[in-house]
GROMACS .gro file of C-alpha atoms in nm:
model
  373
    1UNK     CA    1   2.863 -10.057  -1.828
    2UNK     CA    2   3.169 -10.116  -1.628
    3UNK     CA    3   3.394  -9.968  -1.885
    4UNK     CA    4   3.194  -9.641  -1.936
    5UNK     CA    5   3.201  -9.595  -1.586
    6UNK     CA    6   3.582  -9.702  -1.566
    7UNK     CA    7   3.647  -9.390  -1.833
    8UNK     CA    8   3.483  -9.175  -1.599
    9UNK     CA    9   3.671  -9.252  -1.323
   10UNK     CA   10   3.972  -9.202  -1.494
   11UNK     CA   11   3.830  -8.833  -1.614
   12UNK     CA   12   3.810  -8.777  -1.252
   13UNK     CA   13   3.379  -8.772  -1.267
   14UNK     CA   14   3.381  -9.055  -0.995
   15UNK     CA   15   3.597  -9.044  -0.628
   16UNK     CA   16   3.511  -9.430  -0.630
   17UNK     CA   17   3.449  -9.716  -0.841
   18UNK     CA   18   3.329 -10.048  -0.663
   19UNK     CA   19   3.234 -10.305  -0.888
   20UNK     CA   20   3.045 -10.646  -0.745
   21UNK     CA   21   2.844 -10.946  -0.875
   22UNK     CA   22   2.871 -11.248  -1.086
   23UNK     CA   23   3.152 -11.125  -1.344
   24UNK     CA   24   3.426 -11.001  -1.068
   25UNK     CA   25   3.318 -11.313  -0.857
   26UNK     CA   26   3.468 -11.525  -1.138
   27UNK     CA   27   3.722 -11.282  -1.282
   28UNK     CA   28   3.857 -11.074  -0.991
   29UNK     CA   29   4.229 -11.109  -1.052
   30UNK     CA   30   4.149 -11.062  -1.441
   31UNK     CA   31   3.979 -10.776  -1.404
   32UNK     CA   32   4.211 -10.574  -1.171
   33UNK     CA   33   4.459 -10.590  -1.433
   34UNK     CA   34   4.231 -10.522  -1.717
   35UNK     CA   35   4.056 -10.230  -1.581
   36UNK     CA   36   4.269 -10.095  -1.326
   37UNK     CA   37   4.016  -9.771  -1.329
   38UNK     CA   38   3.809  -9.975  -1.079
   39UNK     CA   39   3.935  -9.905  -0.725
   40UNK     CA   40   3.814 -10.292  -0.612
   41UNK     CA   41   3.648 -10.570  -0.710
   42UNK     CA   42   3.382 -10.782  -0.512
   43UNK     CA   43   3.283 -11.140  -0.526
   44UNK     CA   44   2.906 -11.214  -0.545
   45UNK     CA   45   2.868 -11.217  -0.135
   46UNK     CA   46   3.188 -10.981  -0.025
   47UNK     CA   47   2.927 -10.754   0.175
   48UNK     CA   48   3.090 -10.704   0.488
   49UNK     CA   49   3.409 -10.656   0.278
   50UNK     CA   50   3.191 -10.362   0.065
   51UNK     CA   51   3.060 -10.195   0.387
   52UNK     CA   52   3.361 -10.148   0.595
   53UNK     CA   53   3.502  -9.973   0.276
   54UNK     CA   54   3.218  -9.788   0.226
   55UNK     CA   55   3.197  -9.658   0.556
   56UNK     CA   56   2.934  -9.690   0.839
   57UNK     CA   57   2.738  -9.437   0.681
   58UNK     CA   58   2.690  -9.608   0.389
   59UNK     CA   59   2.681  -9.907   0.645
   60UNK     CA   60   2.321  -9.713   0.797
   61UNK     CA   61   2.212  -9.648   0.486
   62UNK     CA   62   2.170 -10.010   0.412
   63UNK     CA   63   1.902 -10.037   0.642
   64UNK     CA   64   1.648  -9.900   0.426
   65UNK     CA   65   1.405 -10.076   0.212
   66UNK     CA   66   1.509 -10.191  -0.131
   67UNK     CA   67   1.531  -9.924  -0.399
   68UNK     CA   68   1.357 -10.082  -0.750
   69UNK     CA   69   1.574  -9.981  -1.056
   70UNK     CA   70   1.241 -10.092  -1.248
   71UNK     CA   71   0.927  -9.955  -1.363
   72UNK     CA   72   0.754  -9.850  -1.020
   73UNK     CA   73   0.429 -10.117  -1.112
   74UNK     CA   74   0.641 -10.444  -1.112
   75UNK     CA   75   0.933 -10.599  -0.944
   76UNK     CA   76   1.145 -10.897  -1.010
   77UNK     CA   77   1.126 -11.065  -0.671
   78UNK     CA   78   1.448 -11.341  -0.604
   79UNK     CA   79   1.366 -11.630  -0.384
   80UNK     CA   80   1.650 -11.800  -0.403
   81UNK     CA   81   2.028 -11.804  -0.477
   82UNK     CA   82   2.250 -12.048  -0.737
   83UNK     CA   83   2.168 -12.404  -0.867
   84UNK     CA   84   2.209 -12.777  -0.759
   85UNK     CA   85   2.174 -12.848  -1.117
   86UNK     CA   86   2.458 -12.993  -1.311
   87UNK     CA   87   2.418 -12.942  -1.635
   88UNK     CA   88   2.706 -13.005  -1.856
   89UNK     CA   89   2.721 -12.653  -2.047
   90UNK     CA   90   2.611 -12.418  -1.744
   91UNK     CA   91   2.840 -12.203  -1.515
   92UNK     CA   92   2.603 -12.057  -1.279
   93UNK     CA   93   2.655 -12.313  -1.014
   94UNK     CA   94   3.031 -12.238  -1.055
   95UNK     CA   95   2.967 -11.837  -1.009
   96UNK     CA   96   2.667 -11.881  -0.732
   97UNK     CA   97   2.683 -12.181  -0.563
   98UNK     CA   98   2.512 -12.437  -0.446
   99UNK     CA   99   2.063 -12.364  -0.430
  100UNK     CA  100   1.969 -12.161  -0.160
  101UNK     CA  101   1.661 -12.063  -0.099
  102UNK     CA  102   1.514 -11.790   0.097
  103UNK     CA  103   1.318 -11.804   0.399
  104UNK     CA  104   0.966 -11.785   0.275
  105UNK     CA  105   0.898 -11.501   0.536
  106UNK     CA  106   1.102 -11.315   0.414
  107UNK     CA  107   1.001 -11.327   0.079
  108UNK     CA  108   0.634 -11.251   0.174
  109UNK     CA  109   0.725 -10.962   0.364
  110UNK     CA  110   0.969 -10.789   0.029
  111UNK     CA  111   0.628 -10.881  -0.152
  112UNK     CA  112   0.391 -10.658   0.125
  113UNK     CA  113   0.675 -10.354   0.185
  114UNK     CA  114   0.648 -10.344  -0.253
  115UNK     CA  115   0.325 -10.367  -0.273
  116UNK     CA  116   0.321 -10.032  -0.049
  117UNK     CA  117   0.511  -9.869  -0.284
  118UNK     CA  118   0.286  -9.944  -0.604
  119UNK     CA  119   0.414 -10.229  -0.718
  120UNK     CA  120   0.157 -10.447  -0.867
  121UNK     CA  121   0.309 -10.704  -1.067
  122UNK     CA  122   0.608 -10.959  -0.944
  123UNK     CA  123   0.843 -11.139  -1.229
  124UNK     CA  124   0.960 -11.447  -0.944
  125UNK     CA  125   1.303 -11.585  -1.053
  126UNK     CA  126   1.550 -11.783  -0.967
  127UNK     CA  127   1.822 -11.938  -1.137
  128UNK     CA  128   1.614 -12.290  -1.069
  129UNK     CA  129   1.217 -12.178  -0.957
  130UNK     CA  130   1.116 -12.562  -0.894
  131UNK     CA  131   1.389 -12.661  -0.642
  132UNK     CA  132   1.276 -12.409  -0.425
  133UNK     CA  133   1.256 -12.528  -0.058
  134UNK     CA  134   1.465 -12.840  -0.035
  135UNK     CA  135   1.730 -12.712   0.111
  136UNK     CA  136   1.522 -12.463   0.410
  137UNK     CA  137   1.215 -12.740   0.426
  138UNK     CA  138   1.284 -12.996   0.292
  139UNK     CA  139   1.017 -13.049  -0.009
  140UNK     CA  140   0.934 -12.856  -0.280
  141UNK     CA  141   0.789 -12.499  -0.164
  142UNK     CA  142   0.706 -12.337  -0.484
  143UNK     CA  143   0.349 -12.415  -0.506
  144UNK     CA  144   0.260 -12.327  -0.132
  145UNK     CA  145   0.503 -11.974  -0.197
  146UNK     CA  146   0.305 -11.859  -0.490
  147UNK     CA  147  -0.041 -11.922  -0.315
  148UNK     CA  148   0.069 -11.705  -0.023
  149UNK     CA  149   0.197 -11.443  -0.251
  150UNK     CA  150  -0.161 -11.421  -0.403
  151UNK     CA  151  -0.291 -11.416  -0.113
  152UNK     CA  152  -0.153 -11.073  -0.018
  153UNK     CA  153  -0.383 -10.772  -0.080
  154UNK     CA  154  -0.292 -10.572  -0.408
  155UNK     CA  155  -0.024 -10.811  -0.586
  156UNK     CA  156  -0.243 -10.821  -0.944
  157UNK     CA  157   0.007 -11.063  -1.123
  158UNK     CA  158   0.276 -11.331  -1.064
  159UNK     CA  159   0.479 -11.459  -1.346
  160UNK     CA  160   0.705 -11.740  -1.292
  161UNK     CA  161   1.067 -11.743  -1.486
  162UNK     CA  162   1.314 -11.976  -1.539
  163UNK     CA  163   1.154 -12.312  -1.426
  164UNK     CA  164   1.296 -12.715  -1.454
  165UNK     CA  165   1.147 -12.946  -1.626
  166UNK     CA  166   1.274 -13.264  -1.448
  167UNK     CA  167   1.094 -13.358  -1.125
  168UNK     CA  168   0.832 -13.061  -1.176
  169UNK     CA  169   0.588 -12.987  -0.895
  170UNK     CA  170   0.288 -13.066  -1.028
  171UNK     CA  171   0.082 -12.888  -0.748
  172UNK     CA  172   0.189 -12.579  -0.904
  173UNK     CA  173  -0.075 -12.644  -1.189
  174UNK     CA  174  -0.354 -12.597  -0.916
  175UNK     CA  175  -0.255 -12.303  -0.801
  176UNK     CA  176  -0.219 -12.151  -1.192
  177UNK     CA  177  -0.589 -12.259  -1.259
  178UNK     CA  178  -0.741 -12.163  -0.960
  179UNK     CA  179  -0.553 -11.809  -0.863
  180UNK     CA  180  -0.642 -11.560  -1.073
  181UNK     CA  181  -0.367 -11.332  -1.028
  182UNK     CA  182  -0.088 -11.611  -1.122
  183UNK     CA  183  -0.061 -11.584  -1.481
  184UNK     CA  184  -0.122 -11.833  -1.743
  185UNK     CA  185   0.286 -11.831  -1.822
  186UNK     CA  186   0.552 -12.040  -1.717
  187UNK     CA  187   0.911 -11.971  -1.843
  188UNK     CA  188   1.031 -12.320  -1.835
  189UNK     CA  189   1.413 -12.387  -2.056
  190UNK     CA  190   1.386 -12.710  -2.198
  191UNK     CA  191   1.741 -12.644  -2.414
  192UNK     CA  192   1.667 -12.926  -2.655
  193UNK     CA  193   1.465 -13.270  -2.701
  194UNK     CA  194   1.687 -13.546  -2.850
  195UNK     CA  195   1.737 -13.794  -2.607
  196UNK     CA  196   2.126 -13.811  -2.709
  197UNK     CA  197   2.157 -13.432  -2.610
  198UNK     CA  198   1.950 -13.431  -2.339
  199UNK     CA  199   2.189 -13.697  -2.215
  200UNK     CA  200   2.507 -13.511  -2.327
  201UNK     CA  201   2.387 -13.207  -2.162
  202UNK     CA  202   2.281 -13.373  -1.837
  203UNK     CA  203   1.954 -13.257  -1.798
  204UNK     CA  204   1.836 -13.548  -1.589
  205UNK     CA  205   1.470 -13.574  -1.831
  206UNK     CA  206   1.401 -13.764  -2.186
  207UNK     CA  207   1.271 -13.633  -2.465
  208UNK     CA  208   0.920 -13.817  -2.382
  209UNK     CA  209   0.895 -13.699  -2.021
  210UNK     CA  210   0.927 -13.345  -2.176
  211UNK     CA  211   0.650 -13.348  -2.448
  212UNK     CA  212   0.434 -13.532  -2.106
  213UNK     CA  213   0.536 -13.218  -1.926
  214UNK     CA  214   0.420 -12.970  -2.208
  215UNK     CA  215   0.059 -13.172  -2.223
  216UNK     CA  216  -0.013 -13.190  -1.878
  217UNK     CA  217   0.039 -12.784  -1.862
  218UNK     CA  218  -0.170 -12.745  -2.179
  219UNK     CA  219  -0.424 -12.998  -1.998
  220UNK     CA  220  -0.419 -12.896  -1.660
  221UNK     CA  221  -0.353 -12.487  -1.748
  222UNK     CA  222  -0.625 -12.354  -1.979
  223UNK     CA  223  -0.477 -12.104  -2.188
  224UNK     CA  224  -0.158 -12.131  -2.042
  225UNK     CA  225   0.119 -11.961  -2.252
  226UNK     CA  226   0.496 -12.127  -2.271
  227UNK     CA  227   0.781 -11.970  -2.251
  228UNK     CA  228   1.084 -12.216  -2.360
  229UNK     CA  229   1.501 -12.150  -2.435
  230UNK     CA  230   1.656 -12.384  -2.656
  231UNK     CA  231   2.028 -12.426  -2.724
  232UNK     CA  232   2.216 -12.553  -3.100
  233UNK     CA  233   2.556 -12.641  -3.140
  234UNK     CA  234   2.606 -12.821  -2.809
  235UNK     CA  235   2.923 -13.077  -2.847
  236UNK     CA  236   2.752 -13.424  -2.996
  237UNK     CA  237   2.455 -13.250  -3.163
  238UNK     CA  238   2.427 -13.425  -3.492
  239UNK     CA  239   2.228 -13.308  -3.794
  240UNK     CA  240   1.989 -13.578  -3.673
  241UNK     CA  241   1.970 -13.476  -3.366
  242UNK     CA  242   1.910 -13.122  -3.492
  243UNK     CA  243   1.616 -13.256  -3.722
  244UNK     CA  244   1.449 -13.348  -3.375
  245UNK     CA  245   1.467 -13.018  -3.232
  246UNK     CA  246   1.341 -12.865  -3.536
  247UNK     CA  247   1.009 -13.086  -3.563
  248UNK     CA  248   0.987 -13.050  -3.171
  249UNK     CA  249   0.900 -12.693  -3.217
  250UNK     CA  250   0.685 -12.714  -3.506
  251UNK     CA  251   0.479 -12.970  -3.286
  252UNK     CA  252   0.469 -12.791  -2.955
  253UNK     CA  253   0.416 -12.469  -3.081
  254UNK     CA  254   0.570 -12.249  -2.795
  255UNK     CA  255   0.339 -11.898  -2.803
  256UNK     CA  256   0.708 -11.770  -2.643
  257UNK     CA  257   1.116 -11.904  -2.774
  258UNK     CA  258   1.438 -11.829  -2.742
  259UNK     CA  259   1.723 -11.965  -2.866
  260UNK     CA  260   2.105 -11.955  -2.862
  261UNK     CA  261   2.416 -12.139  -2.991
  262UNK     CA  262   2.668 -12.310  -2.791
  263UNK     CA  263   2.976 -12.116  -2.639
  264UNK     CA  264   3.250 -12.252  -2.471
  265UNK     CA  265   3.207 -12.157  -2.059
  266UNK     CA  266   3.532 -12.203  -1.888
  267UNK     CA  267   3.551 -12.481  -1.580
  268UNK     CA  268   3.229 -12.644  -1.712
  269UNK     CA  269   3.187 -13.035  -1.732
  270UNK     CA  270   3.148 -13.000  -2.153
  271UNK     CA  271   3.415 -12.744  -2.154
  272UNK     CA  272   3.672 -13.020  -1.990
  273UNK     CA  273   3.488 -13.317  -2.130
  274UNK     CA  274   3.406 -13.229  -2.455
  275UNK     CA  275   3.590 -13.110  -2.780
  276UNK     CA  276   3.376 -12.816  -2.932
  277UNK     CA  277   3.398 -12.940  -3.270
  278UNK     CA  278   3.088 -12.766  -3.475
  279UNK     CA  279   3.204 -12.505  -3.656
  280UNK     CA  280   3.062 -12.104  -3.560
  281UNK     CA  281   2.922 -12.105  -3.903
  282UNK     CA  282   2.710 -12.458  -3.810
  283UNK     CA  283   2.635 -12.338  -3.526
  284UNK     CA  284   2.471 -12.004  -3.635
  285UNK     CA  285   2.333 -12.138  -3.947
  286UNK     CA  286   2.116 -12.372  -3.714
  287UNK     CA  287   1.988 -12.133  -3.496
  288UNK     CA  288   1.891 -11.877  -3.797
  289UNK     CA  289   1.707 -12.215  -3.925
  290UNK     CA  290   1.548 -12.248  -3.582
  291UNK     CA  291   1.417 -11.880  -3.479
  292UNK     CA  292   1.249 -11.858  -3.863
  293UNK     CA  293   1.052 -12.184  -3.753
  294UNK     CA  294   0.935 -11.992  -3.390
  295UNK     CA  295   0.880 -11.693  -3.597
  296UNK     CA  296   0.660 -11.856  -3.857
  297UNK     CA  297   0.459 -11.981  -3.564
  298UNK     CA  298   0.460 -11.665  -3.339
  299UNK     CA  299   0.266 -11.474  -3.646
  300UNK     CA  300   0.044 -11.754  -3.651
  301UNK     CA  301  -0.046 -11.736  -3.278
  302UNK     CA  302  -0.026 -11.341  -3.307
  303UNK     CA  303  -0.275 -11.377  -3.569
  304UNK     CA  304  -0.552 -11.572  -3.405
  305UNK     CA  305  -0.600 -11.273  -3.167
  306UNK     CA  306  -0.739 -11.058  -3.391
  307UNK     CA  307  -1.061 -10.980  -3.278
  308UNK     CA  308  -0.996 -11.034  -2.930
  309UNK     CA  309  -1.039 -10.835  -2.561
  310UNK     CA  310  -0.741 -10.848  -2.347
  311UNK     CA  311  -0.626 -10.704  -2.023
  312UNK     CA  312  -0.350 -10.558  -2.045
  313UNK     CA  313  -0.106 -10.345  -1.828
  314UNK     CA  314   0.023  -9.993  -1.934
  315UNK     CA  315   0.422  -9.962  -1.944
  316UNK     CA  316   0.520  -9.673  -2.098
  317UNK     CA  317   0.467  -9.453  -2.398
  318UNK     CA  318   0.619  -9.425  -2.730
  319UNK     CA  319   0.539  -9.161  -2.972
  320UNK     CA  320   0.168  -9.198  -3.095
  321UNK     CA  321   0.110  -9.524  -2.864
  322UNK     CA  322   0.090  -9.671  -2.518
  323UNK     CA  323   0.316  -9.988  -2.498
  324UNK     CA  324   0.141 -10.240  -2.283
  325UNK     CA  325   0.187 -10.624  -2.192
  326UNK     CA  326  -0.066 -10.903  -2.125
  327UNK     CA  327  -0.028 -11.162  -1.880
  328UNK     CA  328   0.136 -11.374  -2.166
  329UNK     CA  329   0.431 -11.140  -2.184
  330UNK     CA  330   0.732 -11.021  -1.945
  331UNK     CA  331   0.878 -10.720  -1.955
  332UNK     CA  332   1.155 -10.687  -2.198
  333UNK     CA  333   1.156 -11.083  -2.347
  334UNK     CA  334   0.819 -11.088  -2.486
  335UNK     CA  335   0.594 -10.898  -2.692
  336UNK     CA  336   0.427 -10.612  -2.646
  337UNK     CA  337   0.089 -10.445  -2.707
  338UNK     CA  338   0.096 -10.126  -2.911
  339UNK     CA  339  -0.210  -9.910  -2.830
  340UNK     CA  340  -0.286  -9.568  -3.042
  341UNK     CA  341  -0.323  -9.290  -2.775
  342UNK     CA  342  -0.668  -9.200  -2.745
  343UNK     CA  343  -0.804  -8.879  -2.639
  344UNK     CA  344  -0.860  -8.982  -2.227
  345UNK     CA  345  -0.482  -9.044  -2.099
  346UNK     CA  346  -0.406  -9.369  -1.978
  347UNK     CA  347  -0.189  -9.453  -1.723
  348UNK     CA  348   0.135  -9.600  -1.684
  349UNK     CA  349   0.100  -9.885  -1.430
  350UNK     CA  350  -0.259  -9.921  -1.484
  351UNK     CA  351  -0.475 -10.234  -1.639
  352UNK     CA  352  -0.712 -10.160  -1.953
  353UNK     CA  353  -0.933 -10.367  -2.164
  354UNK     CA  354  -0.838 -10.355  -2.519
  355UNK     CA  355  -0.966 -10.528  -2.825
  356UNK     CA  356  -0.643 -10.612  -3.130
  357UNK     CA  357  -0.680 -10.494  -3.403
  358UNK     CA  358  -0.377 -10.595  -3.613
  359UNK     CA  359  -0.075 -10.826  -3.512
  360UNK     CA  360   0.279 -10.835  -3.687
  361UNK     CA  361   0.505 -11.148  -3.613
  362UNK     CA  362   0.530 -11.036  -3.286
  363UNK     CA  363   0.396 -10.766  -3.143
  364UNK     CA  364  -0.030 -10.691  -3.103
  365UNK     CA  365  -0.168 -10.357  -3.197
  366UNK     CA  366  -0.500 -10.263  -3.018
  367UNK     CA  367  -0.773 -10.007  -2.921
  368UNK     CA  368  -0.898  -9.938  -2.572
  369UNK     CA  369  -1.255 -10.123  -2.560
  370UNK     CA  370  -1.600 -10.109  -2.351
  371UNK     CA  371  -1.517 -10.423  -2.221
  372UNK     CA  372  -1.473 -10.456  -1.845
  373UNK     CA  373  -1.457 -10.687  -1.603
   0.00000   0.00000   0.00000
């Protein structure tokens, strides 16, 4: 993105190019060598820097509400900034700094001013969900957030992203049983379960703390669908280690995985501490292993809900069909519900009962059905 718009500067489309955010706040000299098309580079929280060269019009402008660059029916709501966490592969808390959260206020009233402008659903991230609070209150907030975010007139789902698995609030399973507009989905990275990598990556939990964690959702979450992120290839990982992870997912049975291999991140504690000895080919050949496992299972799960009525929520259409999502499934990570256009228009943004039909390894396909709440 920044070197398309970098050749249009240089074609004289643009007066300006500003560029800002996590890359240039870790690669600012770099960059103003490599693309010297870009007029000036930001760190992550240069703002007053940006708006005196912007101008104090641009500087007024700034004072309206935000603008979403999503779908007008959801919104990824922040509610807090960088990571305590030190995990031995991860550079965020280099790039972001230390966890700060916002004040819970202020978060409600982004969530109100949204919901004014048609948003319905809320994707709440953060680069760490569960630490949310410590710093502003001094507990864990997450639990007490999310109930005051369902309380607020017209917010239809919440779906959380990008949880911790050590020192979990537990409270939060409450609220996900009893508030119907919190989905039954947690996106929770548990990047591996041998207790040798789990120590290697310093992840501060054990492999049987994390298959406690997974039964106590299961238990205490009916339905509940689990999104995980695992990671191959990490310095140490042995082929026994490996033989862990692999029977790990066959056993839990994520309906939701990702996975990636290792790569080197500059300044972190395994990039100085660690040799990266496995070899790319290793490395890829493990996670090729690992995604046909997931995939097996995913077209098992997909399977099963043949047959069944969902609600679902219209996101756009393709060709023939309406592409839709359940509350199991974020935009653009998960799967999606394919739904042959029937004579009465849907519409985008809106919920519908539908009954699947047919399911691929994947994705659902579906028909709009009587069923209604």
């Amino acid at each position: 993105m920044i070197l398309e718009f970098a050749q249009r500067r240089e074609e004289g489309d643009l007066k300006k190019l500003f560029v800002m955010g996590c890359l240039s706040e870790r690669y600012l000299k770099e960059l103003a060598v490599e693309i010297p098309q870009v007029d000036k580079f930001y760190g992550k929280f240069n703002w007053k820097e940006l708006l005196h060269d912007l101008g104090k019009a641009y500087h007024e402008e700034l004072h309206i509400e935000r603008t979403l660059t999503t779908p007008k029916h959801y919104a990824y709501l922040k509610i807090s900034e960088g990571c305590d966490r030190k995990c031995s592969y991860c550079a965020i808390p280099i790039i972001t700094g230390k966890h700060v959260s916002r004040p819970m206020e202020d978060i409600l009233d982004e969530v109100r001013y949204l919901v004014s402008q048609g948003v319905k659903e809320f994707q709440v991230i953060s680069q760490e969900l569960t630490y949310y609070g410590i710093d502003l209150y001094k507990k864990q907030m997450l639990p007490e957030l999310i109930e005051r975010i369902s309380d607020i007139p017209g917010v239809e789902w919440i779906r959380l992203h990008y949880a911790y698995p050590a020192h979990f609030p537990t409270d939060l399973f409450r609220v996900m049983r009893e508030r119907n507009n919190v989905c039954k989905y947690m996106d929770i990275a548990l990047q591996h379960i041998s207790d040798n990598m789990l120590k290697l990556m310093r992840r501060q939990v054990t492999k049987e703390q994390t298959y406690r964690l997974i039964e106590q959702f299961r238990k205490e979450v009916p339905g509940i669908h689990l999104r995980t992120t695992l990671m191959v290839g990490h310095p140490g990982e042995t082929e026994k280690d490996f033989e862990e992870l692999k029977e790990f997912v066959r056993n839990a049975r994520f309906d939701r995985m990702g996975a990636f291999a290792y790569s080197e991140e500059e300044g972190t504690y395994a990039a100085d501490q660690y040799e990266d000895s496995i070899p790319q080919e290793v490395k890829q050949a493990r996670l090729d292993e690992l995604m046909g496992i997931q995939q097996q299972i995913s077209a098992e799960l997909s399977a099963q809900k043949i047959g069944s009525c969902m609600k679902v929520i219209i996101d756009r259409i393709e060709g023939d069909y309406y592409i839709g999502r359940t509350e199991f499934d974020s935009p653009e990570v998960d799967p999606e519900v394919l739904i042959r256009r029937p004579e009465t228009d849907l519409c985008i943004g809106g919920f519908y009962w539908v009954e699947v039909t047919d399911a691929d390894d994947f994705d659902l396909y579906a028909k709009i059905a009587d069923y209604h709440e």
